GROMACS .gro file of C-alpha atoms in nm:
model
  442
    1MET     CA    1   4.150  10.523   2.395
    2VAL     CA    2   4.311  10.593   2.731
    3ASP     CA    3   4.581  10.859   2.700
    4LEU     CA    4   4.920  10.702   2.768
    5THR     CA    5   5.137  10.973   2.615
    6GLN     CA    6   5.303  11.046   2.947
    7ASN     CA    7   5.358  10.685   3.051
    8LEU     CA    8   5.703  10.533   3.022
    9ILE     CA    9   5.741  10.220   2.814
   10PRO     CA   10   5.872   9.951   3.051
   11ALA     CA   11   6.214   9.795   3.003
   12GLN     CA   12   6.076   9.440   3.003
   13CYS     CA   13   5.759   9.233   2.992
   14ASP     CA   14   5.644   8.875   2.940
   15VAL     CA   15   5.490   8.926   2.593
   16LEU     CA   16   5.549   9.211   2.349
   17ILE     CA   17   5.281   9.256   2.081
   18ILE     CA   18   5.354   9.453   1.764
   19GLY     CA   19   5.036   9.611   1.625
   20GLY     CA   20   4.697   9.702   1.767
   21GLY     CA   21   4.456   9.571   1.503
   22PRO     CA   22   4.207   9.290   1.581
   23ALA     CA   23   4.484   9.027   1.596
   24GLY     CA   24   4.708   9.223   1.833
   25SER     CA   25   4.427   9.361   2.046
   26SER     CA   26   4.255   9.026   2.096
   27ALA     CA   27   4.586   8.860   2.186
   28ALA     CA   28   4.652   9.137   2.439
   29ILE     CA   29   4.306   9.090   2.591
   30GLU     CA   30   4.342   8.713   2.621
   31LEU     CA   31   4.686   8.727   2.781
   32ALA     CA   32   4.616   9.020   3.013
   33LYS     CA   33   4.301   8.847   3.143
   34SER     CA   34   4.525   8.549   3.228
   35GLY     CA   35   4.757   8.767   3.435
   36VAL     CA   36   5.036   8.778   3.176
   37ASP     CA   37   5.243   9.099   3.165
   38VAL     CA   38   5.164   9.232   2.815
   39VAL     CA   39   5.290   9.538   2.631
   40LEU     CA   40   5.142   9.636   2.294
   41LEU     CA   41   5.315   9.884   2.063
   42GLU     CA   42   5.112  10.043   1.783
   43ARG     CA   43   5.264  10.281   1.531
   44THR     CA   44   4.951  10.492   1.462
   45ILE     CA   45   4.696  10.682   1.669
   46PHE     CA   46   4.359  10.512   1.721
   47PRO     CA   47   4.096  10.538   1.589
   48ARG     CA   48   4.259  10.500   1.249
   49ASN     CA   49   4.115  10.428   0.906
   50GLN     CA   50   4.114  10.064   0.801
   51VAL     CA   51   3.942   9.861   0.532
   52GLY     CA   52   3.766   9.528   0.587
   53GLU     CA   53   3.421   9.622   0.710
   54SER     CA   54   3.239   9.291   0.658
   55LEU     CA   55   3.230   9.039   0.946
   56ILE     CA   56   3.071   8.693   0.921
   57PRO     CA   57   2.876   8.552   1.221
   58HIS     CA   58   3.163   8.322   1.321
   59PHE     CA   59   3.337   8.615   1.490
   60TRP     CA   60   3.083   8.622   1.777
   61LYS     CA   61   3.228   8.318   1.952
   62PHE     CA   62   3.563   8.496   1.975
   63ALA     CA   63   3.396   8.820   2.087
   64ASP     CA   64   3.217   8.626   2.361
   65ALA     CA   65   3.545   8.475   2.481
   66LEU     CA   66   3.710   8.819   2.484
   67GLY     CA   67   3.420   8.972   2.675
   68VAL     CA   68   3.347   9.240   2.413
   69SER     CA   69   3.018   9.118   2.265
   70GLU     CA   70   2.805   9.349   2.478
   71LYS     CA   71   3.015   9.651   2.377
   72ILE     CA   72   2.987   9.557   2.010
   73GLU     CA   73   2.611   9.518   2.039
   74ARG     CA   74   2.579   9.854   2.216
   75GLU     CA   75   2.774  10.025   1.939
   76GLY     CA   76   2.488   9.949   1.700
   77PHE     CA   77   2.678   9.836   1.391
   78ILE     CA   78   2.465   9.735   1.093
   79ALA     CA   79   2.353   9.371   1.104
   80LYS     CA   80   2.385   9.192   0.771
   81ALA     CA   81   2.187   8.885   0.670
   82GLY     CA   82   2.430   8.722   0.429
   83GLY     CA   83   2.593   8.779   0.092
   84ILE     CA   84   2.497   8.807  -0.273
   85THR     CA   85   2.734   8.769  -0.568
   86ILE     CA   86   2.700   8.817  -0.940
   87TRP     CA   87   3.000   8.635  -1.083
   88ASP     CA   88   3.037   8.581  -1.455
   89ASN     CA   89   2.668   8.674  -1.484
   90LYS     CA   90   2.564   8.399  -1.241
   91PHE     CA   91   2.364   8.495  -0.934
   92ARG     CA   92   2.426   8.338  -0.591
   93GLN     CA   93   2.296   8.414  -0.244
   94ILE     CA   94   2.384   8.298   0.106
   95SER     CA   95   2.148   8.362   0.397
   96PHE     CA   96   2.309   8.300   0.736
   97ALA     CA   97   1.974   8.214   0.895
   98LYS     CA   98   1.930   7.919   0.655
   99PHE     CA   99   2.242   7.762   0.805
  100GLY     CA  100   2.139   7.790   1.167
  101TYR     CA  101   2.310   8.118   1.264
  102GLN     CA  102   2.106   8.303   1.524
  103ARG     CA  103   2.338   8.603   1.538
  104PRO     CA  104   2.402   8.823   1.235
  105GLY     CA  105   2.711   8.917   1.047
  106LEU     CA  106   2.803   9.282   1.074
  107HIS     CA  107   2.904   9.576   0.858
  108VAL     CA  108   3.138   9.774   1.082
  109GLU     CA  109   3.334  10.094   1.059
  110ARG     CA  110   3.675   9.944   1.121
  111ASP     CA  111   3.816  10.256   1.286
  112ILE     CA  112   3.544  10.230   1.555
  113PHE     CA  113   3.552   9.849   1.579
  114ASP     CA  114   3.931   9.831   1.610
  115ASP     CA  115   3.940  10.114   1.864
  116LEU     CA  116   3.679   9.931   2.071
  117LEU     CA  117   3.900   9.621   2.083
  118LEU     CA  118   4.218   9.814   2.164
  119THR     CA  119   4.047  10.009   2.442
  120HIS     CA  120   3.919   9.681   2.585
  121ALA     CA  121   4.276   9.552   2.583
  122GLN     CA  122   4.378   9.847   2.802
  123ILE     CA  123   4.085   9.789   3.036
  124SER     CA  124   4.181   9.421   3.058
  125GLY     CA  125   4.527   9.514   3.186
  126ALA     CA  126   4.750   9.530   2.879
  127GLN     CA  127   4.989   9.825   2.854
  128VAL     CA  128   4.914   9.989   2.519
  129PHE     CA  129   5.134  10.254   2.358
  130CYS     CA  130   5.037  10.421   2.030
  131GLN     CA  131   5.271  10.621   1.805
  132VAL     CA  132   5.550  10.374   1.880
  133THR     CA  133   5.708  10.211   1.575
  134VAL     CA  134   5.896   9.884   1.611
  135LYS     CA  135   6.213   9.877   1.399
  136LYS     CA  136   6.354   9.531   1.459
  137VAL     CA  137   6.361   9.231   1.687
  138ASP     CA  138   6.691   9.083   1.807
  139PHE     CA  139   6.665   8.710   1.878
  140GLY     CA  140   7.031   8.676   1.978
  141ASN     CA  141   6.923   8.572   2.327
  142LYS     CA  142   6.654   8.317   2.258
  143ASN     CA  143   6.522   8.341   2.613
  144HIS     CA  144   6.485   8.718   2.602
  145PRO     CA  145   6.434   8.876   2.258
  146VAL     CA  146   6.494   9.250   2.246
  147VAL     CA  147   6.252   9.471   2.053
  148SER     CA  148   6.388   9.807   1.933
  149PHE     CA  149   6.149  10.093   1.864
  150PHE     CA  150   6.106  10.465   1.802
  151ASP     CA  151   5.875  10.644   2.044
  152LYS     CA  152   5.703  10.918   1.841
  153ARG     CA  153   5.460  11.039   2.108
  154HIS     CA  154   5.653  11.358   2.168
  155ASP     CA  155   5.826  11.620   1.956
  156GLU     CA  156   6.143  11.416   1.919
  157ASN     CA  157   6.162  11.052   1.817
  158GLU     CA  158   6.313  10.864   2.106
  159ALA     CA  159   6.487  10.533   2.042
  160GLY     CA  160   6.426  10.260   2.295
  161SER     CA  161   6.409   9.888   2.349
  162ILE     CA  162   6.217   9.638   2.555
  163ARG     CA  163   6.312   9.286   2.659
  164CYS     CA  164   6.052   9.012   2.663
  165GLN     CA  165   6.007   8.637   2.663
  166TYR     CA  166   5.776   8.617   2.359
  167VAL     CA  167   5.706   8.840   2.061
  168ILE     CA  168   5.374   8.842   1.878
  169ASP     CA  169   5.394   9.006   1.537
  170ALA     CA  170   5.051   9.151   1.455
  171SER     CA  171   5.195   9.424   1.232
  172GLY     CA  172   4.950   9.358   0.949
  173HIS     CA  173   5.060   9.377   0.588
  174SER     CA  174   5.388   9.534   0.705
  175THR     CA  175   5.483   9.173   0.796
  176LEU     CA  176   5.776   9.285   1.009
  177LEU     CA  177   5.910   8.943   1.108
  178ALA     CA  178   5.829   8.772   0.777
  179ASN     CA  179   6.033   9.038   0.600
  180ALA     CA  180   6.317   9.006   0.851
  181PHE     CA  181   6.321   8.628   0.804
  182LYS     CA  182   6.284   8.666   0.424
  183ALA     CA  183   5.991   8.429   0.459
  184ARG     CA  184   5.721   8.628   0.281
  185LYS     CA  185   5.608   8.479  -0.050
  186LEU     CA  186   5.344   8.561  -0.310
  187ILE     CA  187   5.087   8.287  -0.353
  188SER     CA  188   5.111   8.305  -0.732
  189PRO     CA  189   5.235   8.551  -0.997
  190LYS     CA  190   4.884   8.527  -1.140
  191LEU     CA  191   4.752   8.676  -0.817
  192ASN     CA  192   4.959   8.992  -0.808
  193PHE     CA  193   4.652   9.199  -0.721
  194LEU     CA  194   4.575   9.506  -0.513
  195SER     CA  195   4.264   9.669  -0.372
  196LEU     CA  196   4.149  10.022  -0.449
  197TRP     CA  197   3.864  10.153  -0.237
  198GLY     CA  198   3.670  10.462  -0.138
  199TYR     CA  199   3.346  10.577   0.025
  200PHE     CA  200   3.016  10.717  -0.098
  201LYS     CA  201   2.735  10.904   0.077
  202ASN     CA  202   2.366  10.832   0.012
  203SER     CA  203   2.416  10.503  -0.171
  204ARG     CA  204   2.132  10.253  -0.194
  205TYR     CA  205   2.201   9.897  -0.080
  206VAL     CA  206   2.111   9.539  -0.169
  207GLY     CA  207   1.873   9.380   0.079
  208VAL     CA  208   1.835   9.018   0.178
  209ASP     CA  209   1.516   9.026  -0.033
  210ARG     CA  210   1.738   9.086  -0.342
  211LYS     CA  211   1.596   9.431  -0.399
  212SER     CA  212   1.748   9.778  -0.393
  213HIS     CA  213   1.668   9.991  -0.087
  214ALA     CA  214   1.737  10.340   0.039
  215ALA     CA  215   1.960  10.368   0.345
  216SER     CA  216   1.656  10.483   0.544
  217GLU     CA  217   1.519  10.128   0.519
  218LEU     CA  218   1.812   9.958   0.698
  219GLN     CA  219   1.601   9.896   1.009
  220ILE     CA  220   1.330   9.735   0.796
  221VAL     CA  221   1.523   9.518   0.546
  222LYS     CA  222   1.864   9.380   0.643
  223PRO     CA  223   2.143   9.434   0.394
  224VAL     CA  224   2.383   9.182   0.245
  225THR     CA  225   2.744   9.220   0.141
  226PHE     CA  226   2.720   9.258  -0.236
  227VAL     CA  227   3.002   9.135  -0.462
  228THR     CA  228   3.026   9.135  -0.839
  229SER     CA  229   3.299   9.019  -1.076
  230TYR     CA  230   3.455   9.285  -1.295
  231LYS     CA  231   3.682   9.224  -1.594
  232THR     CA  232   3.993   9.061  -1.438
  233GLY     CA  233   3.892   9.125  -1.078
  234TRP     CA  234   3.591   9.194  -0.859
  235LEU     CA  235   3.418   9.469  -0.662
  236TRP     CA  236   3.249   9.489  -0.320
  237HIS     CA  237   2.962   9.709  -0.196
  238ILE     CA  238   2.923   9.733   0.185
  239ILE     CA  239   2.678   9.980   0.333
  240LEU     CA  240   2.771  10.134   0.669
  241ARG     CA  241   2.580  10.367   0.900
  242GLU     CA  242   2.683  10.698   0.744
  243LYS     CA  243   2.854  10.592   0.421
  244THR     CA  244   2.914  10.299   0.187
  245SER     CA  245   3.244  10.123   0.126
  246ILE     CA  246   3.316  10.023  -0.233
  247GLY     CA  247   3.634   9.843  -0.327
  248LEU     CA  248   3.786   9.724  -0.653
  249ILE     CA  249   4.023   9.427  -0.670
  250MET     CA  250   4.245   9.455  -0.978
  251PRO     CA  251   4.577   9.326  -1.119
  252VAL     CA  252   4.883   9.527  -1.019
  253GLU     CA  253   5.000   9.553  -1.380
  254GLN     CA  254   4.668   9.707  -1.477
  255PHE     CA  255   4.694   9.952  -1.189
  256LYS     CA  256   5.044  10.058  -1.297
  257SER     CA  257   4.901  10.194  -1.620
  258VAL     CA  258   4.686  10.440  -1.424
  259GLN     CA  259   4.862  10.766  -1.335
  260PRO     CA  260   4.824  10.872  -0.968
  261GLU     CA  261   4.621  11.179  -1.061
  262GLN     CA  262   4.383  10.957  -1.263
  263ARG     CA  263   4.312  10.694  -0.995
  264GLU     CA  264   3.995  10.853  -0.867
  265THR     CA  265   3.857  10.895  -1.218
  266TYR     CA  266   3.946  10.533  -1.300
  267PHE     CA  267   3.778  10.409  -0.980
  268LYS     CA  268   3.458  10.607  -1.040
  269GLN     CA  269   3.445  10.488  -1.400
  270ALA     CA  270   3.474  10.124  -1.290
  271CYS     CA  271   3.180  10.178  -1.053
  272GLN     CA  272   2.973  10.320  -1.339
  273GLU     CA  273   3.061  10.037  -1.579
  274ILE     CA  274   2.894   9.776  -1.357
  275PRO     CA  275   2.517   9.816  -1.405
  276GLU     CA  276   2.419   9.697  -1.057
  277ILE     CA  277   2.669   9.925  -0.882
  278SER     CA  278   2.583  10.218  -1.106
  279LYS     CA  279   2.216  10.188  -1.010
  280LEU     CA  280   2.297  10.173  -0.639
  281LEU     CA  281   2.510  10.487  -0.676
  282ASN     CA  282   2.263  10.676  -0.892
  283ASN     CA  283   2.209  10.955  -0.636
  284ALA     CA  284   2.522  10.895  -0.428
  285ARG     CA  285   2.813  11.133  -0.374
  286PHE     CA  286   3.178  11.026  -0.358
  287VAL     CA  287   3.355  11.129  -0.038
  288GLU     CA  288   3.643  11.339  -0.164
  289GLY     CA  289   3.984  11.228  -0.040
  290SER     CA  290   3.860  10.883   0.066
  291LEU     CA  291   4.026  10.683  -0.214
  292GLN     CA  292   4.302  10.449  -0.093
  293PHE     CA  293   4.482  10.140  -0.218
  294ARG     CA  294   4.653   9.841  -0.066
  295PRO     CA  295   4.934   9.665  -0.257
  296ASN     CA  296   5.112   9.336  -0.178
  297TYR     CA  297   4.811   9.117  -0.221
  298SER     CA  298   4.771   8.744  -0.143
  299TYR     CA  299   5.095   8.650   0.026
  300TYR     CA  300   5.196   8.404   0.296
  301SER     CA  301   5.494   8.330   0.518
  302ASP     CA  302   5.656   7.990   0.554
  303ASN     CA  303   5.788   8.086   0.899
  304ILE     CA  304   5.512   8.207   1.132
  305SER     CA  305   5.622   8.075   1.472
  306GLY     CA  306   5.921   7.964   1.674
  307GLU     CA  307   6.028   7.912   2.034
  308ASN     CA  308   5.986   8.279   2.119
  309TYR     CA  309   5.779   8.439   1.842
  310TYR     CA  310   5.446   8.413   1.664
  311CYS     CA  311   5.307   8.590   1.356
  312ILE     CA  312   4.930   8.635   1.350
  313GLY     CA  313   4.665   8.800   1.134
  314ASP     CA  314   4.787   8.967   0.817
  315ALA     CA  315   5.144   8.958   0.950
  316ALA     CA  316   5.141   8.584   0.873
  317ALA     CA  317   4.934   8.567   0.555
  318PHE     CA  318   4.675   8.748   0.350
  319ALA     CA  319   4.432   8.593   0.107
  320ASP     CA  320   4.167   8.744  -0.115
  321PRO     CA  321   3.901   8.889   0.123
  322ILE     CA  322   3.604   8.780  -0.085
  323PHE     CA  323   3.458   8.565   0.196
  324SER     CA  324   3.527   8.817   0.476
  325HIS     CA  325   3.764   8.582   0.658
  326GLY     CA  326   4.017   8.848   0.759
  327VAL     CA  327   3.899   8.945   1.107
  328GLN     CA  328   3.790   8.588   1.183
  329ASN     CA  329   4.138   8.462   1.094
  330ALA     CA  330   4.296   8.730   1.313
  331LEU     CA  331   4.081   8.639   1.614
  332TYR     CA  332   4.138   8.266   1.563
  333ASN     CA  333   4.514   8.308   1.533
  334ALA     CA  334   4.525   8.518   1.848
  335ALA     CA  335   4.327   8.257   2.041
  336VAL     CA  336   4.550   7.962   1.951
  337VAL     CA  337   4.872   8.162   2.000
  338CYS     CA  338   4.760   8.272   2.346
  339MET     CA  339   4.697   7.909   2.438
  340ALA     CA  340   5.051   7.820   2.326
  341ILE     CA  341   5.212   8.110   2.513
  342ARG     CA  342   5.024   8.047   2.836
  343ALA     CA  343   5.132   7.683   2.826
  344SER     CA  344   5.490   7.783   2.740
  345LEU     CA  345   5.511   8.023   3.035
  346LYS     CA  346   5.419   7.733   3.264
  347GLN     CA  347   5.638   7.470   3.094
  348ARG     CA  348   5.923   7.651   2.927
  349GLU     CA  349   6.096   7.327   2.830
  350ASN     CA  350   5.804   7.245   2.598
  351ARG     CA  351   5.775   7.583   2.427
  352LEU     CA  352   5.907   7.460   2.091
  353ARG     CA  353   5.651   7.180   2.085
  354TYR     CA  354   5.371   7.422   2.173
  355SER     CA  355   5.490   7.653   1.897
  356GLN     CA  356   5.488   7.373   1.642
  357LEU     CA  357   5.139   7.262   1.742
  358CYS     CA  358   5.022   7.621   1.716
  359GLU     CA  359   5.176   7.668   1.372
  360THR     CA  360   5.001   7.355   1.246
  361ARG     CA  361   4.665   7.494   1.358
  362MET     CA  362   4.729   7.836   1.204
  363GLN     CA  363   4.861   7.701   0.874
  364GLN     CA  364   4.559   7.473   0.859
  365PHE     CA  365   4.322   7.765   0.898
  366TYR     CA  366   4.515   7.991   0.658
  367GLY     CA  367   4.530   7.712   0.401
  368PHE     CA  368   4.157   7.656   0.427
  369SER     CA  369   4.087   8.027   0.368
  370ARG     CA  370   4.326   8.050   0.073
  371ALA     CA  371   4.196   7.735  -0.094
  372LEU     CA  372   3.837   7.854  -0.058
  373ALA     CA  373   3.901   8.210  -0.174
  374LEU     CA  374   4.150   8.146  -0.451
  375GLY     CA  375   4.025   7.825  -0.612
  376ASP     CA  376   4.278   7.658  -0.841
  377TYR     CA  377   4.537   7.919  -0.744
  378GLY     CA  378   4.489   7.832  -0.378
  379ILE     CA  379   4.735   7.545  -0.396
  380HIS     CA  380   5.022   7.790  -0.348
  381GLY     CA  381   5.122   7.791   0.018
  382VAL     CA  382   4.847   7.543   0.111
  383ASN     CA  383   4.920   7.223   0.303
  384ARG     CA  384   4.657   7.003   0.143
  385GLU     CA  385   4.659   6.736   0.414
  386LEU     CA  386   4.605   6.993   0.688
  387VAL     CA  387   4.312   7.146   0.501
  388LYS     CA  388   4.154   6.808   0.438
  389SER     CA  389   4.183   6.713   0.805
  390LEU     CA  390   4.007   7.038   0.901
  391ILE     CA  391   3.729   6.975   0.649
  392LYS     CA  392   3.672   6.629   0.795
  393THR     CA  393   3.607   6.774   1.142
  394MET     CA  394   3.342   7.026   1.032
  395PRO     CA  395   2.976   6.963   1.121
  396PRO     CA  396   2.746   6.887   0.825
  397LEU     CA  397   2.560   7.220   0.829
  398GLU     CA  398   2.886   7.416   0.833
  399LEU     CA  399   3.013   7.205   0.544
  400GLU     CA  400   2.699   7.279   0.348
  401LEU     CA  401   2.751   7.651   0.406
  402ILE     CA  402   3.110   7.620   0.284
  403ARG     CA  403   2.998   7.431  -0.023
  404VAL     CA  404   2.746   7.696  -0.118
  405ALA     CA  405   3.004   7.969  -0.051
  406SER     CA  406   3.260   7.798  -0.272
  407GLU     CA  407   3.013   7.806  -0.560
  408MET     CA  408   2.957   8.182  -0.536
  409THR     CA  409   3.258   8.248  -0.762
  410ASN     CA  410   3.438   8.065  -1.044
  411ARG     CA  411   3.728   7.973  -0.814
  412SER     CA  412   3.599   7.651  -0.662
  413GLU     CA  413   3.794   7.386  -0.853
  414ASN     CA  414   4.082   7.334  -0.612
  415PHE     CA  415   3.867   7.352  -0.300
  416HIS     CA  416   3.616   7.105  -0.443
  417GLN     CA  417   3.901   6.867  -0.516
  418LEU     CA  418   4.024   6.894  -0.156
  419ALA     CA  419   3.674   6.832  -0.022
  420CYS     CA  420   3.627   6.529  -0.246
  421GLU     CA  421   3.964   6.389  -0.136
  422ALA     CA  422   3.851   6.441   0.223
  423GLY     CA  423   3.544   6.230   0.145
  424VAL     CA  424   3.284   6.484   0.260
  425TRP     CA  425   3.114   6.617  -0.052
  426GLY     CA  426   2.916   6.300  -0.122
  427SER     CA  427   2.774   6.292   0.232
  428MET     CA  428   2.635   6.645   0.211
  429ASN     CA  429   2.282   6.754   0.134
  430SER     CA  430   2.282   6.867  -0.228
  431ASN     CA  431   1.909   6.936  -0.242
  432ARG     CA  432   1.914   7.287  -0.095
  433LYS     CA  433   1.760   7.523  -0.351
  434GLN     CA  434   2.022   7.736  -0.525
  435ASP     CA  435   1.937   8.091  -0.627
  436GLN     CA  436   2.130   8.113  -0.953
  437ASP     CA  437   1.808   8.132  -1.156
  438ASP     CA  438   1.673   8.428  -0.960
  439PHE     CA  439   1.752   8.785  -1.051
  440LEU     CA  440   1.848   9.094  -0.860
  441LYS     CA  441   1.573   9.355  -0.858
  442LEU     CA  442   1.764   9.682  -0.865
   0.00000   0.00000   0.00000
């Protein structure tokens, strides 16, 4: 990151972005490259710890458009070949190469990946300020919203404000604008879940060949993202370059019964109770102090854009991350919002229409992700007609990939119904060999 601790935050700009994660950074890159005056305020110091290390190959098209693909490739993140799940004792595997993807998915250290994007935003011309916390947005003047903040870069917190034409809320699960609008809603009481995760050293990993491998073999056999169901939730295993991320998705009520001082013990015990994970961790060592949790799971907002504001990434919605859609959603949201803002800056009289068109596209994409990840629960906050119209536009090979993905868990009922109503399931190739009869050789 470029040091901007001595720079003054300007009094005004065209677009003010709240948050420097993948959604905020990519929006800043897109707009700055177009000559738009962009200021991004981020409350933490980068690089900062963040969960969500699995990226599917779809993200490359956005990386290409942002001009960061070469930097990502040079960083040398681990290339993954697909995913394997054991859900309710049924085995499933997806190989990206079988569906025509020439470029791999990735397992990334999110602190490094996110810092790479934010630094590229600075290089592209965006003004980026870390350790600046946005407190509220005043929309009293609809042509020039005023964003109030605390500048924490120095010994004393300095209050300030900045006037802009458009606000992009990329504040993540803080959902600053959704909370202000009282628009944030849980998808379903049944999905009041949270994630508890930590890191291990010297873990083995699951390869694309369905066998267990030592980390020293990563250059020989590509890994997969490994997921297994567990009691009332599920668990992920994602090997990185120097450590392995393991996360447990569990009901909030169940978590409440665990005392804070017992969380690490509970987490380690859960890892040992799953035979496949226990074998992978046989000689591994837990990284002390790495255990974290994220509450407020699976929510959405019914107000994500207006004439002068847009909510993107997790600031607009968050669904179960089982299919690694998080970063892809963030990059997609940023791309469509930037299109709307650029058009609005040229034709201000049409900005409400551009906003509405943008919201339709974002809600369509969010709805698709929620319906796929949450199955019969996915109906909450999902515009069924929008999802069906998106399904109808997908190429056959992509649809086949989605179909196989939907069958990797027991949550496919609602999504299958949507696909059938869209009239696409019957036209798809159902002869591709499924791997449910194979076994994992750990």
